[in-house]
mmCIF file of C-alpha atoms in Angstrom:
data_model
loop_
_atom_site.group_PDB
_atom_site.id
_atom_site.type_symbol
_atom_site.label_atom_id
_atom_site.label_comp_id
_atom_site.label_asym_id
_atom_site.label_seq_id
_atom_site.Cartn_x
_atom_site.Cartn_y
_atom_site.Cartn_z
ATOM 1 C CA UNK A 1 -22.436 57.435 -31.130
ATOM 2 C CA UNK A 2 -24.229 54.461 -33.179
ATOM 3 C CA UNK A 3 -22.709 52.828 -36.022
ATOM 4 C CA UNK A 4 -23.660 54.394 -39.673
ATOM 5 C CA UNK A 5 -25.244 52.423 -42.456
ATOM 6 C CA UNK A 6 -27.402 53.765 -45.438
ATOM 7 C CA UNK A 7 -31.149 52.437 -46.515
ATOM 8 C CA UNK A 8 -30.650 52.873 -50.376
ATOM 9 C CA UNK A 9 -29.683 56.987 -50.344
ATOM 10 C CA UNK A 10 -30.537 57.678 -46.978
ATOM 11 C CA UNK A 11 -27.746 57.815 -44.068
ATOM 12 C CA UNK A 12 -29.075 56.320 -40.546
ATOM 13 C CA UNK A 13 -26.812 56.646 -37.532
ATOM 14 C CA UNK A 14 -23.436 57.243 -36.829
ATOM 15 C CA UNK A 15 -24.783 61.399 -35.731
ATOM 16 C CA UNK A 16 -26.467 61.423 -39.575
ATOM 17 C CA UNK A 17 -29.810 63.780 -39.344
ATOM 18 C CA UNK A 18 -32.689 61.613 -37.798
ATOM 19 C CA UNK A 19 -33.930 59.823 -40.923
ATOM 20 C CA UNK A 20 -38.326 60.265 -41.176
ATOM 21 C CA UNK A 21 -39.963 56.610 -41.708
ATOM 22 C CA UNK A 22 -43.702 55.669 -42.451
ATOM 23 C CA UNK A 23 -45.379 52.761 -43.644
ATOM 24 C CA UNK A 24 -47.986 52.439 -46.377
ATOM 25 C CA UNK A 25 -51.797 51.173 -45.775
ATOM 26 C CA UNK A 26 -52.406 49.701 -49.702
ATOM 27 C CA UNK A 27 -52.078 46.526 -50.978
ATOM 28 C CA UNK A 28 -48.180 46.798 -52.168
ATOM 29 C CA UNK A 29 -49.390 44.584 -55.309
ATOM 30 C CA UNK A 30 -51.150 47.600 -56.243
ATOM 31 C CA UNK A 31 -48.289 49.523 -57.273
ATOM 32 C CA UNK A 32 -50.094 52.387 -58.320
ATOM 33 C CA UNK A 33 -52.022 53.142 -54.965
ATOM 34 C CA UNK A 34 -49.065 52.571 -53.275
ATOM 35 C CA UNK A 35 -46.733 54.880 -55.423
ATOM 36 C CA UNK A 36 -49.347 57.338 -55.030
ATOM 37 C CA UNK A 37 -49.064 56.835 -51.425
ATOM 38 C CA UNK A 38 -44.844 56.715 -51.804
ATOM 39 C CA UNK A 39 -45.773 60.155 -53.707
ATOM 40 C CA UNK A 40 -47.198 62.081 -50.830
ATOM 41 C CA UNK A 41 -45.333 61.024 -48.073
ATOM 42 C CA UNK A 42 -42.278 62.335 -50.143
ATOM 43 C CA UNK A 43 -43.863 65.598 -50.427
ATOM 44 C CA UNK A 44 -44.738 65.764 -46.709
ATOM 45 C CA UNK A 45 -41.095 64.923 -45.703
ATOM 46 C CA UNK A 46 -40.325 61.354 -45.635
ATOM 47 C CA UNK A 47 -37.362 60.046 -46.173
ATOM 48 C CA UNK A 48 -37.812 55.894 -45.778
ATOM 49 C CA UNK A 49 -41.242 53.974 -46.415
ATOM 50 C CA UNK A 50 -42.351 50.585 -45.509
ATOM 51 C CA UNK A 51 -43.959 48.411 -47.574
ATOM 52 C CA UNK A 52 -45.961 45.092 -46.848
ATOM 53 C CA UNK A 53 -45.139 42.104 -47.870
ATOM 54 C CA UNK A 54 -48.173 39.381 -47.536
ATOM 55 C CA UNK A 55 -47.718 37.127 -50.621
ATOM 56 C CA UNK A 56 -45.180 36.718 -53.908
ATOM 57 C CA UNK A 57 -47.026 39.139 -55.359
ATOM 58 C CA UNK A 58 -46.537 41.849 -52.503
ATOM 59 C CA UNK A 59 -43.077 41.017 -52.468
ATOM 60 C CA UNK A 60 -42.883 41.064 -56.780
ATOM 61 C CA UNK A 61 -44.193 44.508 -56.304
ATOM 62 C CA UNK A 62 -41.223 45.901 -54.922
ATOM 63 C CA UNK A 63 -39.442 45.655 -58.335
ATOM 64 C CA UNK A 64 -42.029 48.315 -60.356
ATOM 65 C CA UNK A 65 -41.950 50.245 -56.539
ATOM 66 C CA UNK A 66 -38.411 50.606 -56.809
ATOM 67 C CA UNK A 67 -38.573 51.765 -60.553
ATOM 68 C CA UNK A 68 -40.477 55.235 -59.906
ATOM 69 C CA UNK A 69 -40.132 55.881 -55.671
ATOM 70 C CA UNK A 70 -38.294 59.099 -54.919
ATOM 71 C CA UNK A 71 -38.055 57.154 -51.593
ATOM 72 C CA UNK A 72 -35.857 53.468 -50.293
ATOM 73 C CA UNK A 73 -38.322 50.927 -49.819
ATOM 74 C CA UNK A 74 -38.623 48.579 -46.910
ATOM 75 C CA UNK A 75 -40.229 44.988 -47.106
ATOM 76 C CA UNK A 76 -41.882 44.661 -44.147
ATOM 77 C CA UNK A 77 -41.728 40.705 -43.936
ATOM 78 C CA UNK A 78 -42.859 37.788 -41.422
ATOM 79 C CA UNK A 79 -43.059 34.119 -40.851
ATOM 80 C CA UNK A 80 -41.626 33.245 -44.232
ATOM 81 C CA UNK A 81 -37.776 33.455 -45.409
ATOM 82 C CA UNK A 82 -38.788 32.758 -49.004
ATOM 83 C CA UNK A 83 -40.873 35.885 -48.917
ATOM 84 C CA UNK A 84 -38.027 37.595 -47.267
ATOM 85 C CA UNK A 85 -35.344 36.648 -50.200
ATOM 86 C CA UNK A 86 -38.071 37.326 -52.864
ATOM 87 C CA UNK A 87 -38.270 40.761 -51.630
ATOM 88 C CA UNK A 88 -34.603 41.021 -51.452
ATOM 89 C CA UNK A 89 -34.062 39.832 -55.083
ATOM 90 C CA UNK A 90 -36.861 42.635 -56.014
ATOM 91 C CA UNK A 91 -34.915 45.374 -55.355
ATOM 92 C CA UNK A 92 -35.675 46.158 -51.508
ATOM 93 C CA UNK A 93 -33.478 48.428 -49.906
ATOM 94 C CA UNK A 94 -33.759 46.929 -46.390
ATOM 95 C CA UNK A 95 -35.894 44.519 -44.735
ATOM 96 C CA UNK A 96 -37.879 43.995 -41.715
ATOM 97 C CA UNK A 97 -37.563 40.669 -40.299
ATOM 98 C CA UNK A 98 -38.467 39.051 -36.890
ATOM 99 C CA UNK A 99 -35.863 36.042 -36.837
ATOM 100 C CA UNK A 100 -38.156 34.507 -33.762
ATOM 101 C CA UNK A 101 -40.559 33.726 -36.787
ATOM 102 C CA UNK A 102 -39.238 33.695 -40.090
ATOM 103 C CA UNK A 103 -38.533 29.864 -39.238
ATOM 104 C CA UNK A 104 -35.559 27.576 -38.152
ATOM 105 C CA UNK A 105 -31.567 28.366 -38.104
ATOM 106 C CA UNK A 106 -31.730 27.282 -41.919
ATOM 107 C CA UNK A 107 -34.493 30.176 -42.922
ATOM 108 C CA UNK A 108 -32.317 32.674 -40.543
ATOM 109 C CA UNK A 109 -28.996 31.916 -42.540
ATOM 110 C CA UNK A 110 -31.114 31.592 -45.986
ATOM 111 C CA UNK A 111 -32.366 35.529 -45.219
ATOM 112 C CA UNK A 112 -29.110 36.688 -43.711
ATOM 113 C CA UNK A 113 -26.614 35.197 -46.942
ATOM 114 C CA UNK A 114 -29.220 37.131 -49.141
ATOM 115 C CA UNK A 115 -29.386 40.033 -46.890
ATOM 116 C CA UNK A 116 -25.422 40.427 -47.456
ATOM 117 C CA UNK A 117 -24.898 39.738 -51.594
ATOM 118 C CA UNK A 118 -27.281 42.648 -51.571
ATOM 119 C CA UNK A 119 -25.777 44.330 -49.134
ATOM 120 C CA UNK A 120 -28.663 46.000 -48.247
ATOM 121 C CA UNK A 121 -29.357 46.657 -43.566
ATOM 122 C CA UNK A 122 -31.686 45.029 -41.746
ATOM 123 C CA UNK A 123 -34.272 46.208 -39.072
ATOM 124 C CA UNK A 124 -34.498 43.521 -36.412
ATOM 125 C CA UNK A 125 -36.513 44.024 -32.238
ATOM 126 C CA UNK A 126 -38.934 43.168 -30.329
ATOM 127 C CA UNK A 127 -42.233 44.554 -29.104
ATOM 128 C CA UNK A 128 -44.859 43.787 -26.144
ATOM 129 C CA UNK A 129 -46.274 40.730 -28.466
ATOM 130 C CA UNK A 130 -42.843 39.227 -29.784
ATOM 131 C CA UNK A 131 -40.547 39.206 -26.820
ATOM 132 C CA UNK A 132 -38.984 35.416 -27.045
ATOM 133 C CA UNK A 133 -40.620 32.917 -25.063
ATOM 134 C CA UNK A 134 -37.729 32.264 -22.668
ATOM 135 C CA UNK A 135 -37.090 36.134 -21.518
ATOM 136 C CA UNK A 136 -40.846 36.412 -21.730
ATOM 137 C CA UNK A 137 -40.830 33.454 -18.727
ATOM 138 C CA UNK A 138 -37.645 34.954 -17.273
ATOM 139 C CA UNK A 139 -38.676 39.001 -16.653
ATOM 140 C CA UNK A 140 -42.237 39.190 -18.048
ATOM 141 C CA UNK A 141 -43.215 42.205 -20.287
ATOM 142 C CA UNK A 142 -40.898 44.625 -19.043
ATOM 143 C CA UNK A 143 -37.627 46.472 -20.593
ATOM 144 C CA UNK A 144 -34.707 43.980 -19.473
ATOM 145 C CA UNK A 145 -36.993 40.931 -21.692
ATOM 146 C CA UNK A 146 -37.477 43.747 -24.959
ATOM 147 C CA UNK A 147 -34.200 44.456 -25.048
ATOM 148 C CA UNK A 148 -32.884 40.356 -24.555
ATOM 149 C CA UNK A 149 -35.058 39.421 -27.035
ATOM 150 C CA UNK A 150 -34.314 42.299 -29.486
ATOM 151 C CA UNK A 151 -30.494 41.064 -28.780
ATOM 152 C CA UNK A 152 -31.180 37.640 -29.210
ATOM 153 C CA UNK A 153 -32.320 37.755 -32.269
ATOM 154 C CA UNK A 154 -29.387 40.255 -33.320
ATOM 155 C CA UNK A 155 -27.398 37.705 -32.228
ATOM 156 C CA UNK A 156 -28.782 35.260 -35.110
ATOM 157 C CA UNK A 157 -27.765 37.345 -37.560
ATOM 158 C CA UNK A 158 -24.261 38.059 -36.334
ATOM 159 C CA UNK A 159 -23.888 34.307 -36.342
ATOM 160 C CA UNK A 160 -24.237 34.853 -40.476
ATOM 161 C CA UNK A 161 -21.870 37.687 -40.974
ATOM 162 C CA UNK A 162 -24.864 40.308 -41.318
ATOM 163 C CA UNK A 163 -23.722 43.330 -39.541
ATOM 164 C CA UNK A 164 -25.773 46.419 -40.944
ATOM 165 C CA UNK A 165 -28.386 46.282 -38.487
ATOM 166 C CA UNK A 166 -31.123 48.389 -37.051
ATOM 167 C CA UNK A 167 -32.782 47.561 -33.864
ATOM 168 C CA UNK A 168 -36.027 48.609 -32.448
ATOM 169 C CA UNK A 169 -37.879 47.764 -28.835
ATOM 170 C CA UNK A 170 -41.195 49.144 -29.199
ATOM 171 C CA UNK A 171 -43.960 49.094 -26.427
ATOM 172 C CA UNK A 172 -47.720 50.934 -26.353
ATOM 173 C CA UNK A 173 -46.879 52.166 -23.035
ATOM 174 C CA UNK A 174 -44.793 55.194 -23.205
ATOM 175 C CA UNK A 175 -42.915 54.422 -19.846
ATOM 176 C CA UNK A 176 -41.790 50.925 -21.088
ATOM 177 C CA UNK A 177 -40.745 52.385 -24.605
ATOM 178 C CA UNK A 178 -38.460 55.370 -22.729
ATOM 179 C CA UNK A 179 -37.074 52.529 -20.553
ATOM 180 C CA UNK A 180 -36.286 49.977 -23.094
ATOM 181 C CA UNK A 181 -34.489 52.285 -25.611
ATOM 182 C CA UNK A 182 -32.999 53.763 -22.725
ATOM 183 C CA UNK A 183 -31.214 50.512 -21.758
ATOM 184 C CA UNK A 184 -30.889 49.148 -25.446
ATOM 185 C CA UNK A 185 -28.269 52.675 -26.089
ATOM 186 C CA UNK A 186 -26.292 50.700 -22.959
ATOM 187 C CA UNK A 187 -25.764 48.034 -24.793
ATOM 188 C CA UNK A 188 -25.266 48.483 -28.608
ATOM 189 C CA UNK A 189 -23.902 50.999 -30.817
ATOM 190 C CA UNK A 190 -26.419 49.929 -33.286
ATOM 191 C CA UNK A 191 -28.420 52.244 -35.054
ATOM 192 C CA UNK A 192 -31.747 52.757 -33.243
ATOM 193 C CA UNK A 193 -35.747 52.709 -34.823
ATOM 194 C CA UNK A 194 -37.101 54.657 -32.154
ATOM 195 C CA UNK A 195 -41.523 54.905 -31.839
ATOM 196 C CA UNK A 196 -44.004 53.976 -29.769
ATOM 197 C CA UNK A 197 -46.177 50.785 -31.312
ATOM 198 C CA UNK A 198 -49.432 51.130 -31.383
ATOM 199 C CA UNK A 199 -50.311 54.618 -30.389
ATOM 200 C CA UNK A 200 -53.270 54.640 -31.335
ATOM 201 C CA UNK A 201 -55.842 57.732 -33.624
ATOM 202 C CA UNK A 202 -54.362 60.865 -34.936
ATOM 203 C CA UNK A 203 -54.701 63.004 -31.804
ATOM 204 C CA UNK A 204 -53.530 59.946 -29.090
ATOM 205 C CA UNK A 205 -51.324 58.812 -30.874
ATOM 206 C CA UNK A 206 -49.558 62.048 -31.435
ATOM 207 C CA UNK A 207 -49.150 62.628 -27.858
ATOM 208 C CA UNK A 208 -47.731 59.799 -26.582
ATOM 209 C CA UNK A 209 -45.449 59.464 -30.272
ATOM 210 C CA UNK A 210 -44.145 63.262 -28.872
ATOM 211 C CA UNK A 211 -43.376 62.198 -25.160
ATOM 212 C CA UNK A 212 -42.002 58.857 -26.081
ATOM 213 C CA UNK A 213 -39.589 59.899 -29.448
ATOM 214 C CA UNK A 214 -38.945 63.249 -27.676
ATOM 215 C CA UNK A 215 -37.923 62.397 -24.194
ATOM 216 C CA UNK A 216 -35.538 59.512 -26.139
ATOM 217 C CA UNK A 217 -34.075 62.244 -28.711
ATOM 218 C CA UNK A 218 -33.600 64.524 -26.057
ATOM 219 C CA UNK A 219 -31.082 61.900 -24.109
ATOM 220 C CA UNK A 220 -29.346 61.581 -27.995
ATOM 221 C CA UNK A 221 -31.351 58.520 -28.525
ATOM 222 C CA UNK A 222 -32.507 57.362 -31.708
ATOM 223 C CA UNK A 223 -31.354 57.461 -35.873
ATOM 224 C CA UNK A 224 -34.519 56.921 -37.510
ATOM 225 C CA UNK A 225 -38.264 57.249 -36.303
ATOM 226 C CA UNK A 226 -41.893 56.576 -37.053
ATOM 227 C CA UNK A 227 -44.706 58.201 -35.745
ATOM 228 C CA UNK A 228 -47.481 54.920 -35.568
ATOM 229 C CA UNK A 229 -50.682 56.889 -36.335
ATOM 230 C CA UNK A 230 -54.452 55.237 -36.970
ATOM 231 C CA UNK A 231 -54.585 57.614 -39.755
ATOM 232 C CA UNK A 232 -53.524 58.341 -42.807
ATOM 233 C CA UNK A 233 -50.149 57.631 -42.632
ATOM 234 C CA UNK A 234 -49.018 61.430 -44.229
ATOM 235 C CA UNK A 235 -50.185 62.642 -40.666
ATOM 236 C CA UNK A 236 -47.303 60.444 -39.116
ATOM 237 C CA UNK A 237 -45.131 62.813 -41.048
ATOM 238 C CA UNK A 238 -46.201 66.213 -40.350
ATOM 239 C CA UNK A 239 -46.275 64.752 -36.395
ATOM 240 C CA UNK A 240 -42.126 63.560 -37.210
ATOM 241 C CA UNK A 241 -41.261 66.967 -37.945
ATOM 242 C CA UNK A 242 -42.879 68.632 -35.351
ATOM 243 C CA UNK A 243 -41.417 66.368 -32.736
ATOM 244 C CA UNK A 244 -37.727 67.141 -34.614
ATOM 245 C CA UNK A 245 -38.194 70.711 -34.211
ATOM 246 C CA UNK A 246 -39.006 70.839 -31.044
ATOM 247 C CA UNK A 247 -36.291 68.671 -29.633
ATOM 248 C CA UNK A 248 -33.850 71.339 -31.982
ATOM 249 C CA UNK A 249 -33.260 68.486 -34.524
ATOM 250 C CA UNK A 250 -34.296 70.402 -37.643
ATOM 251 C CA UNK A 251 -32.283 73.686 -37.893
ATOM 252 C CA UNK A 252 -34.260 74.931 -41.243
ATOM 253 C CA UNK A 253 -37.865 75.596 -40.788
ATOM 254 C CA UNK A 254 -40.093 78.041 -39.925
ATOM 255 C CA UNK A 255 -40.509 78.808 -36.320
ATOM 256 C CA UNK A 256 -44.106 79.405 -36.400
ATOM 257 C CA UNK A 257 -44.603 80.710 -32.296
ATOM 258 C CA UNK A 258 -48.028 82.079 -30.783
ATOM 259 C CA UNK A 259 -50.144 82.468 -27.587
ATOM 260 C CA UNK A 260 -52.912 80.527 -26.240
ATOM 261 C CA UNK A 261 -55.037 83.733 -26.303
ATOM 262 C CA UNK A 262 -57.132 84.401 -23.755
ATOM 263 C CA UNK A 263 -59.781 87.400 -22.667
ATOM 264 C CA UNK A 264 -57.566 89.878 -23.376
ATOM 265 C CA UNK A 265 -57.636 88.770 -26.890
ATOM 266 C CA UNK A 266 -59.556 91.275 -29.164
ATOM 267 C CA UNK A 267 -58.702 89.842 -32.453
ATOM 268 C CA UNK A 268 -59.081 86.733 -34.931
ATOM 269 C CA UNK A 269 -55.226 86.362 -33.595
ATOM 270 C CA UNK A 270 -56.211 82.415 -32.696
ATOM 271 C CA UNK A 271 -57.033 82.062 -37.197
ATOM 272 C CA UNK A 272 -54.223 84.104 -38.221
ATOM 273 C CA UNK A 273 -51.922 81.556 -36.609
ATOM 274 C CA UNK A 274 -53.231 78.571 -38.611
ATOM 275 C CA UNK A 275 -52.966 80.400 -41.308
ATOM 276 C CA UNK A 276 -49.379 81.249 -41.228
ATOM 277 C CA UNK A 277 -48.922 78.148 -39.938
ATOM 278 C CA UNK A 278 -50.132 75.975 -42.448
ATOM 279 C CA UNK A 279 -48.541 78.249 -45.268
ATOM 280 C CA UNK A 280 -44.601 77.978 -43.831
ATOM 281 C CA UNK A 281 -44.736 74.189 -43.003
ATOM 282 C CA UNK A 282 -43.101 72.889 -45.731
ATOM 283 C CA UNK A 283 -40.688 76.144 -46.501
ATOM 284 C CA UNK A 284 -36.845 75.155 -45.530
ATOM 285 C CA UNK A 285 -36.331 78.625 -44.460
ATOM 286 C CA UNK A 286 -34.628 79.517 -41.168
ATOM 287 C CA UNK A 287 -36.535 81.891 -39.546
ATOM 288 C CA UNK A 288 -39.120 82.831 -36.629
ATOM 289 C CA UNK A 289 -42.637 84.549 -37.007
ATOM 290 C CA UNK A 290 -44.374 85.639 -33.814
ATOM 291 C CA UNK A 291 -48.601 85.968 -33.703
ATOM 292 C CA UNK A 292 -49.442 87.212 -30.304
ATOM 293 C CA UNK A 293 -52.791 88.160 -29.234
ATOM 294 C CA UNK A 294 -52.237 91.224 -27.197
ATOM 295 C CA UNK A 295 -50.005 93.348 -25.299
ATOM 296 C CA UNK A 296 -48.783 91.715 -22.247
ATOM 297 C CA UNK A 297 -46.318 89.442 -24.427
ATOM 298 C CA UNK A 298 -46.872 90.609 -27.561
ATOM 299 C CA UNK A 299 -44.391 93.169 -28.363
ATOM 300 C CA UNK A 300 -41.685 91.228 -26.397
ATOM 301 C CA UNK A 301 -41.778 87.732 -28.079
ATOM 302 C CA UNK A 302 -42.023 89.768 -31.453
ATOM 303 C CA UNK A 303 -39.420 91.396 -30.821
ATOM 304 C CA UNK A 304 -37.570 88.133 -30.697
ATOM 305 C CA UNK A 305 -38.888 87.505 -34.543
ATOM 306 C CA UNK A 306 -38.013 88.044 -38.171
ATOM 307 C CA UNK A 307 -41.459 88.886 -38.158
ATOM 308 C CA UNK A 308 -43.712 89.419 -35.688
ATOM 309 C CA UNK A 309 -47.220 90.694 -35.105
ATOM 310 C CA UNK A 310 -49.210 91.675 -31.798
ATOM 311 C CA UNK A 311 -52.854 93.264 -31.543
ATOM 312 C CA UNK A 312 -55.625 94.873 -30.175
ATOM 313 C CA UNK A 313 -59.110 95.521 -29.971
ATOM 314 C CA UNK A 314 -58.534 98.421 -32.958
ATOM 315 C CA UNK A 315 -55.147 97.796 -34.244
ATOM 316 C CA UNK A 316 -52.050 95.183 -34.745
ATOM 317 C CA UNK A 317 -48.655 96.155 -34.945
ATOM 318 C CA UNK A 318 -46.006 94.148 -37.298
ATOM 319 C CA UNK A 319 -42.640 94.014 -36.030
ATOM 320 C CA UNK A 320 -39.707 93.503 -38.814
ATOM 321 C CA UNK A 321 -36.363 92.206 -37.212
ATOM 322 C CA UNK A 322 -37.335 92.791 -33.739
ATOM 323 C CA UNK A 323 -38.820 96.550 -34.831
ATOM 324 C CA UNK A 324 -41.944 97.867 -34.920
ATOM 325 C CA UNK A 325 -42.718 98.821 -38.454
ATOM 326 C CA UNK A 326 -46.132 98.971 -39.299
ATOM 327 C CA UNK A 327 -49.945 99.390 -37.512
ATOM 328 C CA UNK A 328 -52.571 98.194 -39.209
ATOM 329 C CA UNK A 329 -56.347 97.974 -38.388
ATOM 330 C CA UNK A 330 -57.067 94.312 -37.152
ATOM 331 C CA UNK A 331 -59.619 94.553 -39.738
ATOM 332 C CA UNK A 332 -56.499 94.244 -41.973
ATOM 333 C CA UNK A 333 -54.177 92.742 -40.166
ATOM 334 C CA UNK A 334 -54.357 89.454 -41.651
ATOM 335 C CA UNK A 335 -54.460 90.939 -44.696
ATOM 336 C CA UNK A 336 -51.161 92.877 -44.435
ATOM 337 C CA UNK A 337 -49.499 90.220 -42.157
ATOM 338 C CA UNK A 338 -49.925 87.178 -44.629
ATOM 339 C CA UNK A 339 -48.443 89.672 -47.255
ATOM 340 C CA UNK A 340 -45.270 89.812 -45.442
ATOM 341 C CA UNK A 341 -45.021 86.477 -44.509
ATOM 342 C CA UNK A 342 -44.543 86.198 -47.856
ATOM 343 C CA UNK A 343 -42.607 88.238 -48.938
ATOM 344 C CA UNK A 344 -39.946 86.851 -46.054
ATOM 345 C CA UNK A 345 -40.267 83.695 -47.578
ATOM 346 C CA UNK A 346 -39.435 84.711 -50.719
ATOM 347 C CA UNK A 347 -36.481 86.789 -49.610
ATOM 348 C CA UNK A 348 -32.967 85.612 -51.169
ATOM 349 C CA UNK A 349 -34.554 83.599 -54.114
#
């Protein structure tokens, strides 16, 4: 099991719930775009968000951030330790450094004195374009020369006393990512930023975010994660959560399941899902809801449900704890079935 540190309120590692992280698009000197941004990725489930940090005024920012986020903040900083302290001495609540090119041994050991008076963690790795020139020469892009590097530079700030530290070895390819973690867990008990960098648009980038961060959490790899989306970063989010459900990492949700259709399919089955979908995201409650399209599965998998429906050409029945309860004419059936999804919802409250 990793070690356990916290990023302001937020426990990561040590078998703490994996911890949601995004990363704003806005200027961070434009506090109120990026609080509005802070704002909805709270909403959506976040629990961490990055921040920029280009210039002293990015990096003054972080004070009036800190002041009204529901959320920790992260300074995302490179190439300069005096950013790095300024963003510190604002208020961050961890930082994101690359100690290959925030400067000398003197810059390192000017970041990693501030990092512990504030006693704040620090997120340190490599990816594909900042593996160390040596283990770059040594191994070439591959998993052994990510993880060195990532080490190496963990290594600098050990040398300083820093010891709340988060590392992450990130690749594009989704092979090299699996690898890298894979042999990183070897050889650390630090806590672990899992993702896969650079993934690309919304519907890309999902797919390799889900086989990279799933086949890692299903081996028990990984504290915190991002989902790197070409979209609004929100989307990274709702694609987090799914990918925690599926690997059984979020316990209290709403197991929305339902069938591809296919010809058998009489009804708007295919629209009912989306709907039902779209209105239980966000609910915390633990249950299941079935929408099959006919009978070959149908009544089974509802069954299975709190609630449940399956149809036909001229009717739908709704199942209620595994029971058929109700038929309804599939002219209706959405009708009667969003009703009830309700209503389970609001049971208990």
């Amino acid at each position: 099991m990793s070690r356990r540190l916290a990023v302001g309120g937020v426990p990561v590692g040590g078998g703490s719930p994996v911890a949601i992280q995004s990363m704003t698009t806005t200027f961070t000197s434009d506090t109120e775009k990026t609080l509005g941004q802070i704002f909805r990725l709270a909403e959506a489930g976040c629990d961490i968000v990055r921040v920029s940090v280009r210039d002293e005024e990015d990096a003054r920012a972080i004070r009036a951030l800190k002041e009204r986020s529901p959320l920790p903040v992260v300074a995302d900083i490179h190439f300069s330790a005096r950013l790095a302290v300024l963003a510190i001495e604002s208020g961050a609540d961890k930082v994101r450094i690359n100690p290959g090119n925030i400067g000398g041994e003197e810059q390192v050991k000017l970041v990693a004195d501030c990092i512990r008076a504030h006693r704040i963690p620090v997120r340190v790795g490599a990816n594909t374009g900042s593996i160390e020139k040596d283990f770059l020469r040594k191994y070439g892009v591959s998993a052994r020369s990510l993880v060195e590097s990532a080490l190496y530079n963990v290594g600098q700030l050990e040398k300083c006393g820093v010891e709340d530290i988060v590392i992450s070895v990130k690749a594009s390819s989704v092979p090299l990512t699996v690898e890298a973690y894979t042999l990183l867990a070897e050889k650390t008990d630090y806590p672990l930023h899992v993702g896969v960098t650079e993934a690309g648009t919304r519907e890309s980038g999902i797919v390799k975010s889900s086989i990279g961060i799933g086949a890692l959490l299903l081996k028990g790899i990984g504290d915190t994660i991002r989902v790197s989306l070409t979209d609004d970063p929100v989307e990274e989010i709702y694609a987090a959560k799914r990918i925690l459900r599926a690997c059984g990492l979020e316990k209290d949700f709403v197991d929305v399941i339902s069938c591809p259709t296919c010809g058998r399919c009489e009804w708007k089955s295919m629209e009912l899902a989306q709907k039902v979908e779209r209105m239980t995201f966000r609910s915390k409650k633990r249950c299941k809801i079935a929408v099959m399209g006919c009978v070959v599965n149908g009544p089974g998998e509802a069954k299975e449900c709190d609630l449940g429906i399956a149809g036909g050409k001229e009717k739908c029945v709704i199942f209620r704890r595994g029971e058929p309860s109700e038929t309804v004419s599939a002219s209706r059936a959405e009708e009667v079935f969003l009703r009830e999804v309700a209503a389970l919802l609001n049971e208990g409250e």
